[in-house]
GROMACS .gro file of C-alpha atoms in nm:
model
  354
    1MET     CA    1   0.154  -8.503   7.886
    2LYS     CA    2  -0.102  -8.718   7.730
    3GLY     CA    3   0.018  -8.946   7.444
    4TYR     CA    4   0.310  -8.766   7.199
    5TYR     CA    5   0.410  -8.456   7.147
    6GLU     CA    6   0.574  -8.463   6.812
    7ILE     CA    7   0.731  -8.182   6.597
    8ARG     CA    8   0.903  -8.184   6.219
    9LEU     CA    9   1.151  -7.976   6.120
   10GLU     CA   10   1.214  -7.847   5.766
   11SER     CA   11   1.470  -7.758   5.656
   12ILE     CA   12   1.830  -7.785   5.386
   13GLY     CA   13   2.110  -7.920   5.411
   14GLY     CA   14   2.383  -7.644   5.569
   15LEU     CA   15   2.095  -7.489   5.841
   16GLY     CA   16   2.206  -7.719   6.100
   17ALA     CA   17   1.828  -7.884   6.127
   18ASN     CA   18   1.973  -8.216   6.195
   19LEU     CA   19   2.184  -8.095   6.515
   20CYS     CA   20   1.891  -7.909   6.578
   21GLY     CA   21   1.675  -8.221   6.638
   22LYS     CA   22   1.948  -8.413   6.826
   23MET     CA   23   1.985  -8.075   7.080
   24LEU     CA   24   1.595  -8.110   7.123
   25GLY     CA   25   1.618  -8.479   7.218
   26GLU     CA   26   1.913  -8.444   7.453
   27LEU     CA   27   1.679  -8.150   7.572
   28GLY     CA   28   1.400  -8.363   7.674
   29VAL     CA   29   1.577  -8.648   7.838
   30LYS     CA   30   1.857  -8.431   8.054
   31TYR     CA   31   1.645  -8.134   8.164
   32LEU     CA   32   1.261  -8.169   8.137
   33ASP     CA   33   1.213  -8.513   8.275
   34LEU     CA   34   1.066  -8.697   7.964
   35ASN     CA   35   1.117  -8.985   7.712
   36SER     CA   36   1.210  -8.831   7.400
   37THR     CA   37   1.373  -8.947   7.009
   38SER     CA   38   1.465  -8.753   6.738
   39PHE     CA   39   1.619  -8.831   6.369
   40SER     CA   40   1.669  -8.674   6.058
   41SER     CA   41   1.606  -8.767   5.739
   42TYR     CA   42   1.851  -8.646   5.416
   43GLY     CA   43   1.998  -8.782   5.086
   44SER     CA   44   2.364  -8.671   5.014
   45GLU     CA   45   2.411  -8.432   5.289
   46LYS     CA   46   2.508  -8.155   5.025
   47THR     CA   47   2.401  -7.828   5.128
   48GLY     CA   48   2.114  -7.718   4.916
   49THR     CA   49   1.935  -8.072   4.958
   50PRO     CA   50   1.626  -8.126   5.195
   51VAL     CA   51   1.634  -8.223   5.493
   52LYS     CA   52   1.367  -8.355   5.759
   53GLY     CA   53   1.376  -8.348   6.159
   54HIS     CA   54   1.186  -8.565   6.382
   55VAL     CA   55   1.166  -8.503   6.717
   56ARG     CA   56   0.901  -8.701   6.952
   57TYR     CA   57   0.817  -8.635   7.320
   58CYS     CA   58   0.640  -8.829   7.593
   59SER     CA   59   0.621  -8.871   7.991
   60LYS     CA   60   0.857  -9.046   8.176
   61GLU     CA   61   0.643  -9.339   8.224
   62LYS     CA   62   0.529  -9.427   7.903
   63GLU     CA   63   0.773  -9.593   7.623
   64ILE     CA   64   0.801  -9.415   7.258
   65ARG     CA   65   0.754  -9.724   7.066
   66VAL     CA   66   0.735  -9.530   6.715
   67HIS     CA   67   1.047  -9.461   6.507
   68SER     CA   68   0.878  -9.352   6.183
   69PRO     CA   69   0.830  -9.013   6.031
   70VAL     CA   70   0.633  -8.781   6.197
   71ILE     CA   71   0.343  -8.719   6.012
   72HIS     CA   72   0.097  -8.519   6.185
   73PRO     CA   73   0.308  -8.273   6.391
   74ASP     CA   74   0.221  -8.075   6.706
   75LEU     CA   75   0.514  -7.813   6.590
   76LEU     CA   76   0.627  -7.776   6.246
   77VAL     CA   77   0.957  -7.598   6.253
   78ILE     CA   78   1.056  -7.414   5.847
   79PHE     CA   79   1.379  -7.344   5.861
   80HIS     CA   80   1.364  -7.098   5.573
   81GLN     CA   81   1.097  -6.886   5.382
   82ALA     CA   82   1.145  -7.046   5.055
   83LEU     CA   83   1.049  -7.380   5.181
   84MET     CA   84   0.729  -7.241   5.233
   85LYS     CA   85   0.665  -7.252   4.877
   86ASP     CA   86   0.685  -7.666   4.859
   87GLU     CA   87   0.346  -7.786   4.962
   88ASN     CA   88   0.470  -8.108   5.080
   89VAL     CA   89   0.637  -7.869   5.387
   90TRP     CA   90   0.275  -7.865   5.512
   91GLU     CA   91   0.195  -8.235   5.448
   92GLY     CA   92   0.018  -8.331   5.803
   93CYS     CA   93  -0.033  -7.984   5.960
   94ASP     CA   94  -0.432  -7.881   6.047
   95ASN     CA   95  -0.567  -7.632   6.299
   96ASN     CA   96  -0.403  -7.789   6.565
   97THR     CA   97  -0.060  -7.729   6.448
   98ALA     CA   98   0.207  -7.447   6.541
   99VAL     CA   99   0.438  -7.340   6.320
  100ILE     CA  100   0.736  -7.141   6.336
  101ILE     CA  101   0.915  -6.981   6.029
  102ALA     CA  102   1.194  -6.824   5.983
  103LEU     CA  103   1.074  -6.553   5.806
  104ASP     CA  104   1.306  -6.194   5.780
  105GLU     CA  105   1.196  -5.870   5.653
  106GLY     CA  106   1.170  -5.811   5.287
  107ARG     CA  107   1.018  -6.155   5.225
  108LYS     CA  108   0.656  -6.095   5.403
  109GLU     CA  109   0.507  -6.180   5.093
  110GLU     CA  110   0.584  -6.537   5.130
  111ALA     CA  111   0.349  -6.535   5.399
  112ASP     CA  112   0.059  -6.597   5.145
  113TYR     CA  113   0.185  -6.961   5.110
  114ILE     CA  114   0.089  -7.034   5.481
  115PRO     CA  115  -0.202  -7.256   5.440
  116GLY     CA  116  -0.534  -7.127   5.572
  117GLU     CA  117  -0.600  -7.403   5.805
  118ILE     CA  118  -0.295  -7.285   6.038
  119LYS     CA  119  -0.470  -7.100   6.352
  120SER     CA  120  -0.101  -7.049   6.524
  121CYS     CA  121   0.203  -6.908   6.335
  122HIS     CA  122   0.470  -6.755   6.483
  123VAL     CA  123   0.775  -6.591   6.326
  124ILE     CA  124   1.126  -6.517   6.384
  125PRO     CA  125   1.412  -6.337   6.155
  126ALA     CA  126   1.659  -6.582   6.226
  127GLN     CA  127   1.874  -6.522   5.954
  128LYS     CA  128   1.905  -6.170   6.060
  129ILE     CA  129   1.997  -6.261   6.389
  130ALA     CA  130   2.196  -6.563   6.310
  131MET     CA  131   2.425  -6.285   6.163
  132GLU     CA  132   2.442  -6.033   6.396
  133THR     CA  133   2.545  -6.274   6.680
  134HIS     CA  134   2.763  -6.472   6.461
  135SER     CA  135   2.566  -6.777   6.558
  136ARG     CA  136   2.398  -6.976   6.336
  137ILE     CA  137   2.020  -7.047   6.252
  138ASN     CA  138   2.004  -7.375   6.437
  139MET     CA  139   2.074  -7.183   6.724
  140VAL     CA  140   1.828  -6.916   6.682
  141MET     CA  141   1.523  -7.161   6.581
  142LEU     CA  142   1.634  -7.378   6.903
  143GLY     CA  143   1.535  -7.078   7.088
  144ALA     CA  144   1.174  -7.037   6.917
  145ILE     CA  145   1.168  -7.423   6.935
  146VAL     CA  146   1.164  -7.424   7.309
  147LYS     CA  147   0.945  -7.092   7.373
  148VAL     CA  148   0.650  -7.196   7.127
  149MET     CA  149   0.613  -7.565   7.266
  150GLY     CA  150   0.557  -7.438   7.594
  151PHE     CA  151   0.783  -7.658   7.816
  152GLY     CA  152   1.115  -7.601   7.878
  153THR     CA  153   1.269  -7.258   7.962
  154LEU     CA  154   1.541  -7.020   7.814
  155ALA     CA  155   1.800  -7.148   8.064
  156ASP     CA  156   1.764  -7.523   8.025
  157VAL     CA  157   1.824  -7.537   7.638
  158GLN     CA  158   2.084  -7.272   7.687
  159LYS     CA  159   2.238  -7.542   7.948
  160ILE     CA  160   2.226  -7.816   7.650
  161CYS     CA  161   2.385  -7.542   7.416
  162GLU     CA  162   2.669  -7.537   7.673
  163ASP     CA  163   2.680  -7.953   7.736
  164THR     CA  164   2.675  -8.041   7.335
  165LEU     CA  165   2.904  -7.702   7.202
  166GLY     CA  166   3.108  -7.530   7.504
  167LYS     CA  167   3.382  -7.802   7.472
  168LYS     CA  168   3.374  -7.847   7.120
  169TYR     CA  169   3.354  -7.508   6.973
  170PRO     CA  170   3.436  -7.267   7.282
  171ASP     CA  171   3.490  -6.976   7.091
  172ALA     CA  172   3.183  -6.998   6.947
  173LEU     CA  173   2.979  -7.064   7.264
  174LYS     CA  174   2.875  -6.650   7.350
  175GLY     CA  175   2.711  -6.583   7.012
  176ASN     CA  176   2.533  -6.944   7.007
  177LEU     CA  177   2.397  -6.839   7.400
  178GLU     CA  178   2.309  -6.491   7.228
  179GLY     CA  179   2.171  -6.620   6.926
  180ILE     CA  180   1.940  -6.866   7.131
  181LYS     CA  181   1.851  -6.561   7.415
  182ARG     CA  182   1.718  -6.395   7.071
  183GLY     CA  183   1.533  -6.641   6.937
  184TYR     CA  184   1.333  -6.708   7.237
  185GLU     CA  185   1.289  -6.327   7.294
  186GLU     CA  186   1.150  -6.227   6.957
  187THR     CA  187   0.980  -6.512   6.800
  188VAL     CA  188   0.636  -6.355   6.741
  189LEU     CA  189   0.295  -6.457   6.704
  190ARG     CA  190   0.186  -6.348   6.337
  191LYS     CA  191  -0.176  -6.246   6.339
  192GLN     CA  192  -0.412  -6.488   6.132
  193THR     CA  193  -0.730  -6.351   5.985
  194GLU     CA  194  -1.022  -6.556   5.846
  195ASP     CA  195  -0.976  -6.349   5.522
  196PHE     CA  196  -0.769  -6.600   5.341
  197SER     CA  197  -0.629  -6.515   4.961
  198GLU     CA  198  -0.665  -6.710   4.698
  199LYS     CA  199  -0.294  -6.838   4.713
  200LYS     CA  200  -0.364  -6.968   5.067
  201LYS     CA  201  -0.672  -7.166   4.930
  202GLU     CA  202  -0.450  -7.296   4.626
  203HIS     CA  203  -0.194  -7.450   4.891
  204SER     CA  204  -0.394  -7.559   5.132
  205SER     CA  205  -0.299  -7.886   5.262
  206SER     CA  206  -0.663  -8.016   5.358
  207GLY     CA  207  -0.846  -8.172   5.112
  208ARG     CA  208  -0.564  -8.297   4.914
  209ASP     CA  209  -0.545  -8.656   4.786
  210LYS     CA  210  -0.349  -8.920   4.974
  211TRP     CA  211  -0.156  -9.185   4.881
  212GLY     CA  212  -0.180  -9.500   5.089
  213TYR     CA  213  -0.189  -9.894   5.028
  214ASP     CA  214  -0.554  -9.860   4.860
  215THR     CA  215  -0.452  -9.539   4.696
  216ALA     CA  216  -0.088  -9.537   4.567
  217PRO     CA  217  -0.005  -9.537   4.217
  218MET     CA  218   0.000  -9.877   3.988
  219GLY     CA  219   0.312 -10.031   3.987
  220GLY     CA  220   0.522  -9.877   4.232
  221ILE     CA  221   0.637  -9.592   4.007
  222ASN     CA  222   0.802  -9.253   4.172
  223PRO     CA  223   0.630  -8.973   4.026
  224ARG     CA  224   0.899  -8.688   4.169
  225PHE     CA  225   1.199  -8.893   3.986
  226GLY     CA  226   1.551  -8.670   4.069
  227ASN     CA  227   1.701  -8.661   4.395
  228THR     CA  228   1.462  -8.384   4.521
  229VAL     CA  229   1.138  -8.224   4.409
  230ALA     CA  230   1.305  -7.825   4.341
  231THR     CA  231   1.662  -7.793   4.271
  232ASP     CA  232   1.629  -7.435   4.394
  233VAL     CA  233   1.958  -7.409   4.625
  234SER     CA  234   1.878  -7.022   4.739
  235ALA     CA  235   1.798  -7.097   5.071
  236SER     CA  236   2.104  -7.248   5.183
  237ARG     CA  237   2.244  -6.899   5.178
  238GLN     CA  238   2.329  -6.756   5.485
  239GLY     CA  239   2.263  -6.407   5.407
  240TYR     CA  240   2.561  -6.312   5.186
  241ILE     CA  241   2.577  -6.345   4.781
  242PRO     CA  242   2.842  -6.309   4.543
  243ILE     CA  243   2.773  -5.976   4.322
  244PHE     CA  244   2.932  -6.000   3.994
  245ILE     CA  245   3.168  -5.724   3.833
  246LYS     CA  246   3.130  -5.739   3.482
  247GLU     CA  247   3.426  -5.500   3.358
  248ARG     CA  248   3.672  -5.633   3.632
  249CYS     CA  249   3.609  -5.996   3.447
  250ILE     CA  250   3.905  -6.126   3.239
  251ASN     CA  251   3.713  -6.442   3.151
  252CYS     CA  252   3.976  -6.663   3.329
  253GLY     CA  253   3.697  -6.928   3.411
  254LEU     CA  254   3.855  -6.953   3.779
  255CYS     CA  255   3.495  -6.908   3.908
  256ASP     CA  256   3.346  -7.183   3.699
  257SER     CA  257   3.627  -7.395   3.831
  258THR     CA  258   3.558  -7.389   4.218
  259CYS     CA  259   3.178  -7.336   4.160
  260PRO     CA  260   3.027  -7.658   4.322
  261ASP     CA  261   2.689  -7.586   4.120
  262MET     CA  262   2.785  -7.446   3.812
  263VAL     CA  263   2.610  -7.180   3.827
  264PHE     CA  264   2.817  -6.969   3.612
  265GLN     CA  265   2.699  -6.858   3.272
  266PHE     CA  266   2.953  -6.824   2.945
  267ALA     CA  267   2.857  -6.768   2.595
  268LYS     CA  268   2.999  -6.707   2.314
  269GLY     CA  269   3.181  -6.314   2.307
  270GLU     CA  270   3.460  -6.127   2.245
  271TYR     CA  271   3.741  -5.997   2.516
  272LYS     CA  272   4.011  -5.749   2.398
  273GLY     CA  273   3.931  -5.849   2.008
  274ARG     CA  274   3.911  -6.207   2.051
  275GLU     CA  275   3.688  -6.453   1.990
  276MET     CA  276   3.603  -6.660   2.312
  277MET     CA  277   3.409  -6.744   2.583
  278VAL     CA  278   3.232  -6.492   2.777
  279ASN     CA  279   3.126  -6.479   3.181
  280GLN     CA  280   2.783  -6.415   3.159
  281GLY     CA  281   2.731  -6.365   3.540
  282LEU     CA  282   2.580  -6.640   3.774
  283ASP     CA  283   2.246  -6.815   3.768
  284TYR     CA  284   2.136  -6.699   4.161
  285TYR     CA  285   1.872  -6.944   4.176
  286HIS     CA  286   2.132  -7.233   4.224
  287CYS     CA  287   2.380  -7.021   4.463
  288LYS     CA  288   2.378  -7.149   4.783
  289GLY     CA  289   2.599  -6.825   4.894
  290CYS     CA  290   2.930  -7.036   4.957
  291LEU     CA  291   3.182  -6.761   4.835
  292ARG     CA  292   3.423  -6.975   4.699
  293CYS     CA  293   3.415  -6.802   4.329
  294VAL     CA  294   3.462  -6.471   4.569
  295GLU     CA  295   3.803  -6.646   4.719
  296ALA     CA  296   3.915  -6.771   4.382
  297CYS     CA  297   3.876  -6.470   4.189
  298PRO     CA  298   4.237  -6.298   4.056
  299VAL     CA  299   4.087  -5.986   3.980
  300ASN     CA  300   3.791  -5.887   4.240
  301ALA     CA  301   3.508  -5.948   3.979
  302LEU     CA  302   3.324  -6.116   4.295
  303VAL     CA  303   3.265  -5.973   4.571
  304ARG     CA  304   3.051  -6.033   4.907
  305ALA     CA  305   2.759  -5.845   4.915
  306VAL     CA  306   2.487  -5.874   5.189
  307GLU     CA  307   2.204  -6.026   5.001
  308ALA     CA  308   1.932  -5.815   5.151
  309GLU     CA  309   2.078  -5.481   4.985
  310HIS     CA  310   2.015  -5.642   4.631
  311PRO     CA  311   1.712  -5.667   4.480
  312GLU     CA  312   1.667  -5.927   4.219
  313LYS     CA  313   1.710  -5.619   3.947
  314ASP     CA  314   2.076  -5.601   4.066
  315TYR     CA  315   2.192  -5.942   3.959
  316PHE     CA  316   2.007  -6.050   3.669
  317LEU     CA  317   2.243  -6.194   3.372
  318PRO     CA  318   2.277  -5.935   3.157
  319ASN     CA  319   2.162  -6.172   2.848
  320GLN     CA  320   1.807  -6.295   2.985
  321ASP     CA  321   1.806  -6.539   2.707
  322LEU     CA  322   2.050  -6.764   2.865
  323ILE     CA  323   1.856  -6.789   3.230
  324ARG     CA  324   1.700  -7.156   3.207
  325HIS     CA  325   1.406  -7.031   3.433
  326PRO     CA  326   1.373  -6.679   3.444
  327GLU     CA  327   1.085  -6.684   3.639
  328TYR     CA  328   1.252  -6.853   3.946
  329TYR     CA  329   1.442  -6.492   4.004
  330LEU     CA  330   1.132  -6.347   4.101
  331LYS     CA  331   1.055  -6.613   4.366
  332ALA     CA  332   1.409  -6.707   4.487
  333GLY     CA  333   1.553  -6.365   4.485
  334PRO     CA  334   1.621  -6.163   4.787
  335ASP     CA  335   1.418  -5.827   4.865
  336GLY     CA  336   1.535  -5.480   4.982
  337TYR     CA  337   1.772  -5.240   4.862
  338ILE     CA  338   2.099  -5.115   4.848
  339THR     CA  339   2.273  -4.957   5.107
  340SER     CA  340   2.618  -4.913   5.260
  341GLU     CA  341   2.797  -5.240   5.329
  342SER     CA  342   2.843  -5.367   4.989
  343TYR     CA  343   2.860  -5.043   4.850
  344LEU     CA  344   3.219  -5.027   5.096
  345THR     CA  345   3.287  -5.355   4.995
  346GLU     CA  346   3.317  -5.257   4.672
  347LYS     CA  347   3.542  -4.949   4.729
  348ARG     CA  348   3.755  -5.128   4.926
  349MET     CA  349   3.852  -5.373   4.683
  350GLU     CA  350   3.886  -5.083   4.450
  351GLY     CA  351   4.134  -4.904   4.658
  352GLY     CA  352   3.948  -4.599   4.709
  353GLU     CA  353   3.868  -4.432   5.018
  354VAL     CA  354   3.581  -4.544   5.259
   0.00000   0.00000   0.00000
């Protein structure tokens, strides 16, 4: 290995990128006979906020004397397809950068956000695999990373999982090992063509102005005020969403009280002949899928559903004027179609036959 091999993980709080980076660092030292460093950068660690992981490898004979964030990664790993819309995720990538994207079925149109200069792009349905194996997305991505970076074996990465998680979470070890195995085996190279769409050209990272010592804004201003560039936390969902059944709602407000992200929309209305604040449903752009509202609802007006089984039209708010950013529903909402599992969940709640 000449110089450094650098990996950048692009994720959000809740998907496990921090632990994934630590395990990659340990993998290099324990099983790959390499020197390695790893660290993450994040804010409040609240689920849904941006997280970046940085990993460096080099040969045993060389010291790692660089401890700054990875700017020009050899391997870029995107833990959720919704992150592809943020052009900062692609910063520093060129035609030598290999990319892995957790890209599930039904969201393939977001591949239009891949910059034109990316030539090696691998995809893996990480969320689907995590749900099927009862593991986590970070374990699936760990298997994919070892396969794509080209050094290390499946046995090596499974061993580091046993070392790190086996004693602490023995009941979850079997599912995590299966998630790693499927991530390793089911990662595929996505064919890139030279006929890039206009959207790809628009989101290309090449030719973009870079800020440095000579080009930074005068006065040291921060042009990205606030704690994050985008407030979309839909990427933190783990495959499930709460579905609101308005006919059952008694407008008690317990869902709103327990929701950590204030996604429920209330407006003046009438309930049982009385004027009161009436629940209009959820703003899914800010819903991270924790399902606390499902647990809190006393009348089963909120039920758990598989996100991929519900297209956007199934959970629009009845009163579109209440949606602060209606266009975001089309960008952040899942695709797919209604199939059996969500239907059966509702029938069980009603006490009917299944």
